[in-house]
PDB file of C-alpha atoms in Angstrom:
ATOM      1  CA  UNK A1497    -147.749 -19.686 157.125  1.00 52.00           C
ATOM      2  CA  UNK A1498    -146.559 -22.797 159.041  1.00 61.00           C
ATOM      3  CA  UNK A1499    -145.546 -21.720 162.984  1.00 60.00           C
ATOM      4  CA  UNK A1500    -143.348 -23.655 164.940  1.00 64.00           C
ATOM      5  CA  UNK A1501    -144.179 -23.878 169.085  1.00 61.00           C
ATOM      6  CA  UNK A1502    -143.058 -24.879 172.189  1.00 60.00           C
ATOM      7  CA  UNK A1503    -144.894 -25.014 175.470  1.00 55.00           C
ATOM      8  CA  UNK A1504    -143.210 -23.640 178.586  1.00 50.00           C
ATOM      9  CA  UNK A1505    -143.631 -26.803 181.053  1.00 53.00           C
ATOM     10  CA  UNK A1506    -146.296 -25.052 184.289  1.00 50.00           C
ATOM     11  CA  UNK A1507    -146.632 -26.642 187.174  1.00 45.00           C
ATOM     12  CA  UNK A1508    -147.007 -30.096 188.887  1.00 44.00           C
ATOM     13  CA  UNK A1509    -150.327 -31.969 190.636  1.00 46.00           C
ATOM     14  CA  UNK A1510    -151.055 -33.480 194.129  1.00 48.00           C
ATOM     15  CA  UNK A1511    -150.817 -36.327 191.294  1.00 51.00           C
ATOM     16  CA  UNK A1512    -147.207 -35.759 190.448  1.00 54.00           C
ATOM     17  CA  UNK A1513    -147.999 -34.582 186.712  1.00 61.00           C
ATOM     18  CA  UNK A1514    -147.033 -31.447 184.719  1.00 60.00           C
ATOM     19  CA  UNK A1515    -148.755 -29.653 183.142  1.00 64.00           C
ATOM     20  CA  UNK A1516    -148.101 -27.649 180.067  1.00 65.00           C
ATOM     21  CA  UNK A1517    -147.688 -24.040 179.901  1.00 70.00           C
ATOM     22  CA  UNK A1518    -148.101 -21.384 177.270  1.00 77.00           C
ATOM     23  CA  UNK A1519    -147.127 -22.008 174.140  1.00 79.00           C
ATOM     24  CA  UNK A1520    -143.728 -19.804 172.313  1.00 78.00           C
ATOM     25  CA  UNK A1521    -143.238 -19.122 169.089  1.00 84.00           C
ATOM     26  CA  UNK A1522    -140.690 -19.711 167.974  1.00 86.00           C
ATOM     27  CA  UNK A1523    -141.736 -20.195 164.213  1.00 84.00           C
ATOM     28  CA  UNK A1524    -143.196 -17.525 161.933  1.00 84.00           C
ATOM     29  CA  UNK A1525    -143.289 -18.918 158.349  1.00 81.00           C
ATOM     30  CA  UNK A1526    -144.382 -18.442 154.733  1.00 83.00           C
ATOM     31  CA  UNK A1527    -142.973 -21.226 153.317  1.00 83.00           C
ATOM     32  CA  UNK A1528    -143.362 -24.899 154.414  1.00 89.00           C
ATOM     33  CA  UNK A1529    -142.562 -26.907 157.986  1.00 92.00           C
ATOM     34  CA  UNK A1530    -141.070 -29.959 156.554  1.00 93.00           C
ATOM     35  CA  UNK A1531    -140.731 -31.643 159.535  1.00 93.00           C
ATOM     36  CA  UNK A1532    -139.241 -30.365 163.490  1.00 94.00           C
ATOM     37  CA  UNK A1533    -136.505 -32.209 165.421  1.00 95.00           C
ATOM     38  CA  UNK A1534    -134.387 -32.904 168.865  1.00 94.00           C
ATOM     39  CA  UNK A1535    -130.817 -30.914 168.455  1.00 95.00           C
ATOM     40  CA  UNK A1536    -127.305 -32.207 169.078  1.00 93.00           C
ATOM     41  CA  UNK A1537    -128.210 -29.944 173.029  1.00 92.00           C
ATOM     42  CA  UNK A1538    -131.388 -30.737 175.049  1.00 90.00           C
ATOM     43  CA  UNK A1539    -132.448 -27.595 174.936  1.00 92.00           C
ATOM     44  CA  UNK A1540    -132.236 -26.932 170.709  1.00 94.00           C
ATOM     45  CA  UNK A1541    -134.646 -27.745 167.821  1.00 94.00           C
ATOM     46  CA  UNK A1542    -134.032 -27.749 164.352  1.00 96.00           C
ATOM     47  CA  UNK A1543    -136.367 -27.143 162.058  1.00 95.00           C
ATOM     48  CA  UNK A1544    -136.482 -28.340 158.181  1.00 95.00           C
ATOM     49  CA  UNK A1545    -137.917 -26.213 155.452  1.00 92.00           C
ATOM     50  CA  UNK A1546    -138.572 -27.221 152.517  1.00 85.00           C
ATOM     51  CA  UNK A1547    -137.775 -24.717 150.281  1.00 78.00           C
ATOM     52  CA  UNK A1548    -135.687 -22.830 152.828  1.00 83.00           C
ATOM     53  CA  UNK A1549    -132.899 -25.402 154.815  1.00 91.00           C
ATOM     54  CA  UNK A1550    -132.173 -26.382 157.951  1.00 95.00           C
ATOM     55  CA  UNK A1551    -132.278 -24.000 160.843  1.00 95.00           C
ATOM     56  CA  UNK A1552    -131.163 -25.239 164.359  1.00 96.00           C
ATOM     57  CA  UNK A1553    -133.018 -22.602 167.192  1.00 95.00           C
ATOM     58  CA  UNK A1554    -132.391 -22.838 170.760  1.00 93.00           C
ATOM     59  CA  UNK A1555    -136.201 -23.737 172.402  1.00 89.00           C
ATOM     60  CA  UNK A1556    -135.363 -21.371 176.292  1.00 87.00           C
ATOM     61  CA  UNK A1557    -134.609 -17.813 174.995  1.00 90.00           C
ATOM     62  CA  UNK A1558    -135.944 -18.439 170.971  1.00 90.00           C
ATOM     63  CA  UNK A1559    -132.652 -18.071 168.632  1.00 93.00           C
ATOM     64  CA  UNK A1560    -131.981 -19.125 166.061  1.00 93.00           C
ATOM     65  CA  UNK A1561    -128.523 -20.565 166.959  1.00 94.00           C
ATOM     66  CA  UNK A1562    -126.943 -21.804 163.345  1.00 94.00           C
ATOM     67  CA  UNK A1563    -128.953 -21.671 159.440  1.00 94.00           C
ATOM     68  CA  UNK A1564    -128.021 -23.844 156.897  1.00 94.00           C
ATOM     69  CA  UNK A1565    -129.427 -22.551 153.503  1.00 92.00           C
ATOM     70  CA  UNK A1566    -129.975 -24.973 150.440  1.00 89.00           C
ATOM     71  CA  UNK A1567    -130.088 -24.128 147.133  1.00 88.00           C
ATOM     72  CA  UNK A1568    -133.064 -23.267 144.942  1.00 85.00           C
ATOM     73  CA  UNK A1569    -133.746 -26.197 143.126  1.00 88.00           C
ATOM     74  CA  UNK A1570    -132.587 -28.645 146.516  1.00 89.00           C
ATOM     75  CA  UNK A1571    -136.752 -29.816 147.725  1.00 90.00           C
ATOM     76  CA  UNK A1572    -135.919 -31.422 151.299  1.00 93.00           C
ATOM     77  CA  UNK A1573    -138.892 -34.540 151.600  1.00 94.00           C
ATOM     78  CA  UNK A1574    -137.919 -35.404 155.588  1.00 95.00           C
ATOM     79  CA  UNK A1575    -136.899 -33.966 158.745  1.00 95.00           C
ATOM     80  CA  UNK A1576    -133.313 -32.919 159.713  1.00 96.00           C
ATOM     81  CA  UNK A1577    -132.560 -35.006 162.112  1.00 95.00           C
ATOM     82  CA  UNK A1578    -128.480 -34.777 164.508  1.00 95.00           C
ATOM     83  CA  UNK A1579    -126.292 -37.201 165.050  1.00 93.00           C
ATOM     84  CA  UNK A1580    -125.231 -36.658 168.386  1.00 88.00           C
ATOM     85  CA  UNK A1581    -122.215 -39.758 168.376  1.00 85.00           C
ATOM     86  CA  UNK A1582    -121.122 -37.984 164.824  1.00 87.00           C
ATOM     87  CA  UNK A1583    -122.110 -34.358 166.271  1.00 89.00           C
ATOM     88  CA  UNK A1584    -123.086 -34.481 161.551  1.00 91.00           C
ATOM     89  CA  UNK A1585    -126.802 -34.216 160.055  1.00 94.00           C
ATOM     90  CA  UNK A1586    -128.673 -36.087 158.091  1.00 94.00           C
ATOM     91  CA  UNK A1587    -131.370 -34.960 155.229  1.00 94.00           C
ATOM     92  CA  UNK A1588    -133.369 -36.175 152.934  1.00 94.00           C
ATOM     93  CA  UNK A1589    -133.373 -34.410 149.417  1.00 93.00           C
ATOM     94  CA  UNK A1590    -136.734 -35.595 147.030  1.00 93.00           C
ATOM     95  CA  UNK A1591    -137.414 -38.659 148.752  1.00 93.00           C
ATOM     96  CA  UNK A1592    -134.266 -40.429 147.488  1.00 91.00           C
ATOM     97  CA  UNK A1593    -131.655 -39.609 148.586  1.00 92.00           C
ATOM     98  CA  UNK A1594    -128.947 -39.185 152.101  1.00 92.00           C
ATOM     99  CA  UNK A1595    -126.126 -35.953 152.894  1.00 91.00           C
ATOM    100  CA  UNK A1596    -125.105 -34.612 155.708  1.00 90.00           C
ATOM    101  CA  UNK A1597    -122.750 -32.231 156.410  1.00 91.00           C
ATOM    102  CA  UNK A1598    -121.042 -32.023 159.833  1.00 89.00           C
ATOM    103  CA  UNK A1599    -121.531 -29.329 163.025  1.00 89.00           C
ATOM    104  CA  UNK A1600    -119.329 -26.628 162.125  1.00 87.00           C
ATOM    105  CA  UNK A1601    -119.919 -26.634 159.081  1.00 88.00           C
ATOM    106  CA  UNK A1602    -120.779 -23.440 157.478  1.00 87.00           C
ATOM    107  CA  UNK A1603    -122.386 -24.043 153.880  1.00 87.00           C
ATOM    108  CA  UNK A1604    -124.395 -27.121 152.499  1.00 88.00           C
ATOM    109  CA  UNK A1605    -125.039 -27.491 148.656  1.00 86.00           C
ATOM    110  CA  UNK A1606    -127.515 -30.129 148.869  1.00 84.00           C
ATOM    111  CA  UNK A1607    -125.862 -32.478 147.163  1.00 83.00           C
ATOM    112  CA  UNK A1608    -124.233 -35.773 146.514  1.00 81.00           C
ATOM    113  CA  UNK A1609    -125.724 -38.003 149.271  1.00 84.00           C
ATOM    114  CA  UNK A1610    -126.516 -41.847 148.731  1.00 88.00           C
ATOM    115  CA  UNK A1611    -129.229 -42.664 146.215  1.00 88.00           C
ATOM    116  CA  UNK A1612    -132.302 -45.186 147.415  1.00 90.00           C
ATOM    117  CA  UNK A1613    -134.339 -47.207 144.454  1.00 88.00           C
ATOM    118  CA  UNK A1614    -137.627 -46.761 146.996  1.00 91.00           C
ATOM    119  CA  UNK A1615    -138.175 -43.547 148.327  1.00 94.00           C
ATOM    120  CA  UNK A1616    -137.010 -43.085 151.948  1.00 95.00           C
ATOM    121  CA  UNK A1617    -139.975 -43.644 154.474  1.00 96.00           C
ATOM    122  CA  UNK A1618    -137.700 -42.558 157.485  1.00 96.00           C
ATOM    123  CA  UNK A1619    -134.445 -42.516 158.812  1.00 96.00           C
ATOM    124  CA  UNK A1620    -134.251 -42.874 162.226  1.00 96.00           C
ATOM    125  CA  UNK A1621    -131.410 -43.675 165.131  1.00 94.00           C
ATOM    126  CA  UNK A1622    -131.107 -45.375 167.919  1.00 93.00           C
ATOM    127  CA  UNK A1623    -128.150 -45.368 170.505  1.00 89.00           C
ATOM    128  CA  UNK A1624    -126.945 -49.636 170.054  1.00 88.00           C
ATOM    129  CA  UNK A1625    -125.966 -48.547 165.874  1.00 90.00           C
ATOM    130  CA  UNK A1626    -123.188 -46.439 167.790  1.00 87.00           C
ATOM    131  CA  UNK A1627    -122.590 -44.037 164.369  1.00 86.00           C
ATOM    132  CA  UNK A1628    -125.351 -45.188 162.205  1.00 89.00           C
ATOM    133  CA  UNK A1629    -128.258 -44.264 160.989  1.00 93.00           C
ATOM    134  CA  UNK A1630    -131.501 -46.665 160.358  1.00 94.00           C
ATOM    135  CA  UNK A1631    -133.145 -45.688 156.819  1.00 94.00           C
ATOM    136  CA  UNK A1632    -136.922 -47.055 155.854  1.00 95.00           C
ATOM    137  CA  UNK A1633    -137.910 -47.728 152.340  1.00 94.00           C
ATOM    138  CA  UNK A1634    -141.790 -47.221 151.975  1.00 94.00           C
ATOM    139  CA  UNK A1635    -141.188 -50.229 150.799  1.00 93.00           C
ATOM    140  CA  UNK A1636    -140.629 -51.903 154.274  1.00 93.00           C
ATOM    141  CA  UNK A1637    -136.114 -51.900 152.955  1.00 92.00           C
ATOM    142  CA  UNK A1638    -134.078 -50.910 155.285  1.00 92.00           C
ATOM    143  CA  UNK A1639    -130.258 -49.996 155.792  1.00 91.00           C
ATOM    144  CA  UNK A1640    -127.442 -48.986 158.983  1.00 91.00           C
ATOM    145  CA  UNK A1641    -125.551 -46.372 157.664  1.00 89.00           C
ATOM    146  CA  UNK A1642    -122.762 -45.014 158.869  1.00 85.00           C
ATOM    147  CA  UNK A1643    -123.678 -40.677 159.605  1.00 83.00           C
ATOM    148  CA  UNK A1644    -121.011 -38.356 158.040  1.00 71.00           C
ATOM    149  CA  UNK A1645    -120.282 -35.687 156.847  1.00 60.00           C
ATOM    150  CA  UNK A1646    -119.346 -36.331 153.341  1.00 59.00           C
ATOM    151  CA  UNK A1647    -121.046 -39.163 151.455  1.00 57.00           C
ATOM    152  CA  UNK A1648    -120.420 -40.611 148.681  1.00 50.00           C
ATOM    153  CA  UNK A1649    -122.690 -40.245 145.523  1.00 45.00           C
ATOM    154  CA  UNK A1650    -123.664 -44.001 145.369  1.00 42.00           C
ATOM    155  CA  UNK A1651    -126.453 -45.501 142.842  1.00 38.00           C
ATOM    156  CA  UNK A1652    -127.009 -47.808 145.863  1.00 46.00           C
ATOM    157  CA  UNK A1653    -126.627 -47.891 149.139  1.00 46.00           C
ATOM    158  CA  UNK A1654    -124.238 -50.700 149.489  1.00 46.00           C
ATOM    159  CA  UNK A1655    -121.971 -49.932 147.457  1.00 39.00           C
ATOM    160  CA  UNK A1656    -120.958 -47.287 149.917  1.00 42.00           C
ATOM    161  CA  UNK A1657    -121.457 -45.536 153.035  1.00 48.00           C
ATOM    162  CA  UNK A1658    -123.719 -48.627 154.216  1.00 59.00           C
ATOM    163  CA  UNK A1659    -122.258 -51.028 156.697  1.00 64.00           C
ATOM    164  CA  UNK A1660    -125.773 -53.415 156.464  1.00 76.00           C
ATOM    165  CA  UNK A1661    -128.417 -53.644 154.642  1.00 80.00           C
ATOM    166  CA  UNK A1662    -132.130 -55.801 154.065  1.00 82.00           C
ATOM    167  CA  UNK A1663    -134.504 -56.390 151.783  1.00 79.00           C
ATOM    168  CA  UNK A1664    -138.139 -55.820 151.478  1.00 80.00           C
ATOM    169  CA  UNK A1665    -140.799 -56.366 153.511  1.00 79.00           C
ATOM    170  CA  UNK A1666    -143.843 -55.232 151.863  1.00 78.00           C
ATOM    171  CA  UNK A1667    -145.490 -57.665 149.220  1.00 82.00           C
ATOM    172  CA  UNK A1668    -146.674 -55.869 146.015  1.00 83.00           C
ATOM    173  CA  UNK A1669    -149.439 -54.754 146.760  1.00 87.00           C
ATOM    174  CA  UNK A1670    -147.939 -52.712 150.127  1.00 92.00           C
ATOM    175  CA  UNK A1671    -146.643 -49.784 151.932  1.00 94.00           C
ATOM    176  CA  UNK A1672    -144.807 -49.116 154.422  1.00 95.00           C
ATOM    177  CA  UNK A1673    -146.861 -46.165 156.394  1.00 96.00           C
ATOM    178  CA  UNK A1674    -144.668 -45.698 160.214  1.00 96.00           C
ATOM    179  CA  UNK A1675    -141.354 -47.499 161.371  1.00 97.00           C
ATOM    180  CA  UNK A1676    -140.007 -47.172 164.339  1.00 97.00           C
ATOM    181  CA  UNK A1677    -136.574 -48.348 166.399  1.00 96.00           C
ATOM    182  CA  UNK A1678    -138.197 -50.689 168.824  1.00 94.00           C
ATOM    183  CA  UNK A1679    -135.191 -50.850 172.572  1.00 92.00           C
ATOM    184  CA  UNK A1680    -135.766 -55.006 173.429  1.00 87.00           C
ATOM    185  CA  UNK A1681    -135.201 -55.010 177.770  1.00 83.00           C
ATOM    186  CA  UNK A1682    -131.561 -56.538 178.375  1.00 73.00           C
ATOM    187  CA  UNK A1683    -130.577 -60.175 180.030  1.00 57.00           C
ATOM    188  CA  UNK A1684    -133.008 -62.544 177.726  1.00 57.00           C
ATOM    189  CA  UNK A1685    -132.122 -64.249 175.157  1.00 61.00           C
ATOM    190  CA  UNK A1686    -131.466 -64.297 172.013  1.00 64.00           C
ATOM    191  CA  UNK A1687    -130.093 -60.511 172.928  1.00 69.00           C
ATOM    192  CA  UNK A1688    -130.727 -59.245 170.628  1.00 80.00           C
ATOM    193  CA  UNK A1689    -130.295 -55.179 171.824  1.00 85.00           C
ATOM    194  CA  UNK A1690    -133.249 -54.027 169.019  1.00 91.00           C
ATOM    195  CA  UNK A1691    -136.174 -54.702 166.589  1.00 93.00           C
ATOM    196  CA  UNK A1692    -137.672 -52.892 163.760  1.00 95.00           C
ATOM    197  CA  UNK A1693    -141.127 -52.114 163.872  1.00 96.00           C
ATOM    198  CA  UNK A1694    -142.897 -51.625 160.215  1.00 96.00           C
ATOM    199  CA  UNK A1695    -145.895 -50.682 159.904  1.00 96.00           C
ATOM    200  CA  UNK A1696    -147.205 -52.473 156.074  1.00 95.00           C
ATOM    201  CA  UNK A1697    -150.949 -51.666 155.178  1.00 94.00           C
ATOM    202  CA  UNK A1698    -152.775 -53.126 151.270  1.00 94.00           C
ATOM    203  CA  UNK A1699    -154.317 -51.304 148.818  1.00 92.00           C
ATOM    204  CA  UNK A1700    -157.055 -53.302 150.306  1.00 92.00           C
ATOM    205  CA  UNK A1701    -156.731 -51.518 153.464  1.00 92.00           C
ATOM    206  CA  UNK A1702    -155.500 -54.653 155.522  1.00 93.00           C
ATOM    207  CA  UNK A1703    -152.644 -53.245 158.288  1.00 95.00           C
ATOM    208  CA  UNK A1704    -149.784 -55.515 159.075  1.00 96.00           C
ATOM    209  CA  UNK A1705    -147.188 -55.164 161.314  1.00 96.00           C
ATOM    210  CA  UNK A1706    -143.943 -56.555 160.979  1.00 94.00           C
ATOM    211  CA  UNK A1707    -140.637 -57.223 163.324  1.00 93.00           C
ATOM    212  CA  UNK A1708    -137.719 -57.649 162.349  1.00 92.00           C
ATOM    213  CA  UNK A1709    -135.313 -58.093 165.269  1.00 91.00           C
ATOM    214  CA  UNK A1710    -131.428 -56.831 164.993  1.00 91.00           C
ATOM    215  CA  UNK A1711    -128.430 -57.598 165.587  1.00 88.00           C
ATOM    216  CA  UNK A1712    -125.280 -55.010 165.960  1.00 87.00           C
ATOM    217  CA  UNK A1713    -121.471 -55.932 165.697  1.00 86.00           C
ATOM    218  CA  UNK A1714    -119.050 -53.705 166.743  1.00 82.00           C
ATOM    219  CA  UNK A1715    -115.242 -53.879 165.458  1.00 78.00           C
ATOM    220  CA  UNK A1716    -112.016 -53.359 167.398  1.00 68.00           C
ATOM    221  CA  UNK A1717    -111.345 -54.040 171.133  1.00 60.00           C
ATOM    222  CA  UNK A1718    -112.259 -50.643 171.756  1.00 57.00           C
ATOM    223  CA  UNK A1719    -115.472 -52.665 174.176  1.00 57.00           C
ATOM    224  CA  UNK A1720    -118.639 -49.792 174.966  1.00 61.00           C
ATOM    225  CA  UNK A1721    -116.879 -47.158 172.333  1.00 70.00           C
ATOM    226  CA  UNK A1722    -115.594 -49.365 169.528  1.00 75.00           C
ATOM    227  CA  UNK A1723    -117.672 -47.966 165.985  1.00 76.00           C
ATOM    228  CA  UNK A1724    -120.240 -50.742 165.104  1.00 83.00           C
ATOM    229  CA  UNK A1725    -118.812 -52.881 162.393  1.00 85.00           C
ATOM    230  CA  UNK A1726    -121.907 -54.682 160.437  1.00 86.00           C
ATOM    231  CA  UNK A1727    -125.595 -55.265 161.677  1.00 89.00           C
ATOM    232  CA  UNK A1728    -127.740 -58.832 161.780  1.00 88.00           C
ATOM    233  CA  UNK A1729    -131.316 -58.596 160.332  1.00 90.00           C
ATOM    234  CA  UNK A1730    -133.055 -61.859 161.584  1.00 89.00           C
ATOM    235  CA  UNK A1731    -136.357 -62.951 159.776  1.00 89.00           C
ATOM    236  CA  UNK A1732    -139.092 -60.303 160.239  1.00 91.00           C
ATOM    237  CA  UNK A1733    -142.249 -61.675 161.796  1.00 92.00           C
ATOM    238  CA  UNK A1734    -145.037 -60.791 160.741  1.00 92.00           C
ATOM    239  CA  UNK A1735    -148.487 -60.723 162.096  1.00 94.00           C
ATOM    240  CA  UNK A1736    -151.760 -59.269 161.102  1.00 94.00           C
ATOM    241  CA  UNK A1737    -153.747 -55.936 162.565  1.00 94.00           C
ATOM    242  CA  UNK A1738    -157.874 -56.211 163.438  1.00 91.00           C
ATOM    243  CA  UNK A1739    -159.070 -54.042 161.640  1.00 83.00           C
ATOM    244  CA  UNK A1740    -160.167 -50.497 163.436  1.00 77.00           C
ATOM    245  CA  UNK A1741    -163.832 -50.785 164.552  1.00 82.00           C
ATOM    246  CA  UNK A1742    -166.638 -49.364 162.772  1.00 82.00           C
ATOM    247  CA  UNK A1743    -168.122 -45.691 163.105  1.00 81.00           C
ATOM    248  CA  UNK A1744    -169.948 -44.561 165.950  1.00 77.00           C
ATOM    249  CA  UNK A1745    -173.373 -44.452 164.510  1.00 70.00           C
ATOM    250  CA  UNK A1746    -174.760 -40.938 164.464  1.00 63.00           C
ATOM    251  CA  UNK A1747    -178.397 -41.430 164.824  1.00 58.00           C
ATOM    252  CA  UNK A1748    -181.215 -39.574 166.942  1.00 53.00           C
ATOM    253  CA  UNK A1749    -181.208 -41.020 170.871  1.00 53.00           C
ATOM    254  CA  UNK A1750    -185.141 -41.856 171.570  1.00 52.00           C
ATOM    255  CA  UNK A1751    -187.258 -39.523 172.775  1.00 51.00           C
ATOM    256  CA  UNK A1752    -187.718 -39.324 176.230  1.00 49.00           C
ATOM    257  CA  UNK A1753    -190.540 -41.184 175.662  1.00 47.00           C
ATOM    258  CA  UNK A1754    -189.526 -43.606 174.483  1.00 50.00           C
ATOM    259  CA  UNK A1755    -187.208 -44.591 177.119  1.00 51.00           C
ATOM    260  CA  UNK A1756    -188.137 -46.818 179.658  1.00 53.00           C
ATOM    261  CA  UNK A1757    -188.799 -45.192 182.848  1.00 52.00           C
ATOM    262  CA  UNK A1758    -186.469 -45.060 186.407  1.00 50.00           C
ATOM    263  CA  UNK A1759    -188.256 -44.123 189.719  1.00 47.00           C
ATOM    264  CA  UNK A1760    -187.456 -45.790 193.247  1.00 48.00           C
ATOM    265  CA  UNK A1761    -190.967 -46.506 193.860  1.00 46.00           C
ATOM    266  CA  UNK A1762    -191.888 -50.415 193.936  1.00 47.00           C
ATOM    267  CA  UNK A1763    -194.878 -52.447 191.793  1.00 45.00           C
ATOM    268  CA  UNK A1764    -197.081 -54.548 192.735  1.00 44.00           C
ATOM    269  CA  UNK A1765    -196.107 -57.319 190.473  1.00 46.00           C
ATOM    270  CA  UNK A1766    -199.189 -58.451 188.392  1.00 42.00           C
TER     271      UNK A1766
END
């Protein structure tokens, strides 16, 4: 059975570091839990199960707030995410289709959505993207998708629903293993608020990190509340990473008789 637990904060030590308390069981299920993500509110948790759908739990009371069951033929492959600014949820079906639904929607069919050519690695969100998210593929490609409860079906995200997209950064023998959006310091040139980091791995096991700056472009004159119009993707910078250190030796330690003796006594020079 898959288990989802939450740790209640414990006492604070003298060094002002929090300690973990006793774990609290939130869910125990016979079906596989695909992933867990933050909810729309600070005390909420979104739990995604491959065959049972998506549920929202309160981490304090451990009560289930909302659940959306999906048809048996719909298989969720990623943790569903809650998008706070648009008040909607997004989920990935069979690693290739992204669909959404509204917070107040009673039923979810799991159909439609945006179809991607490359399998989806992860769906990322950031306040700088306003009402959109970044869907990153296993080939290192990225599409900025505006969150919506009614995403129309499309062969490619760029056909409808996508604000901007960027080509793959991985070569033919590479796959993207991990990706994240990194907020950049403000006030420093060239004033790009975000960077997309992608960890690439070759078939031979060599690792490299791709760093691509993003510049969101707002529409209208709404100032800080203006919606997102597009995102400029700058050329990626790819850096090779050093190989991991070899594993520690498992050989036996020298016998006591073979180790040099140490004592506080002083010996005369020969």
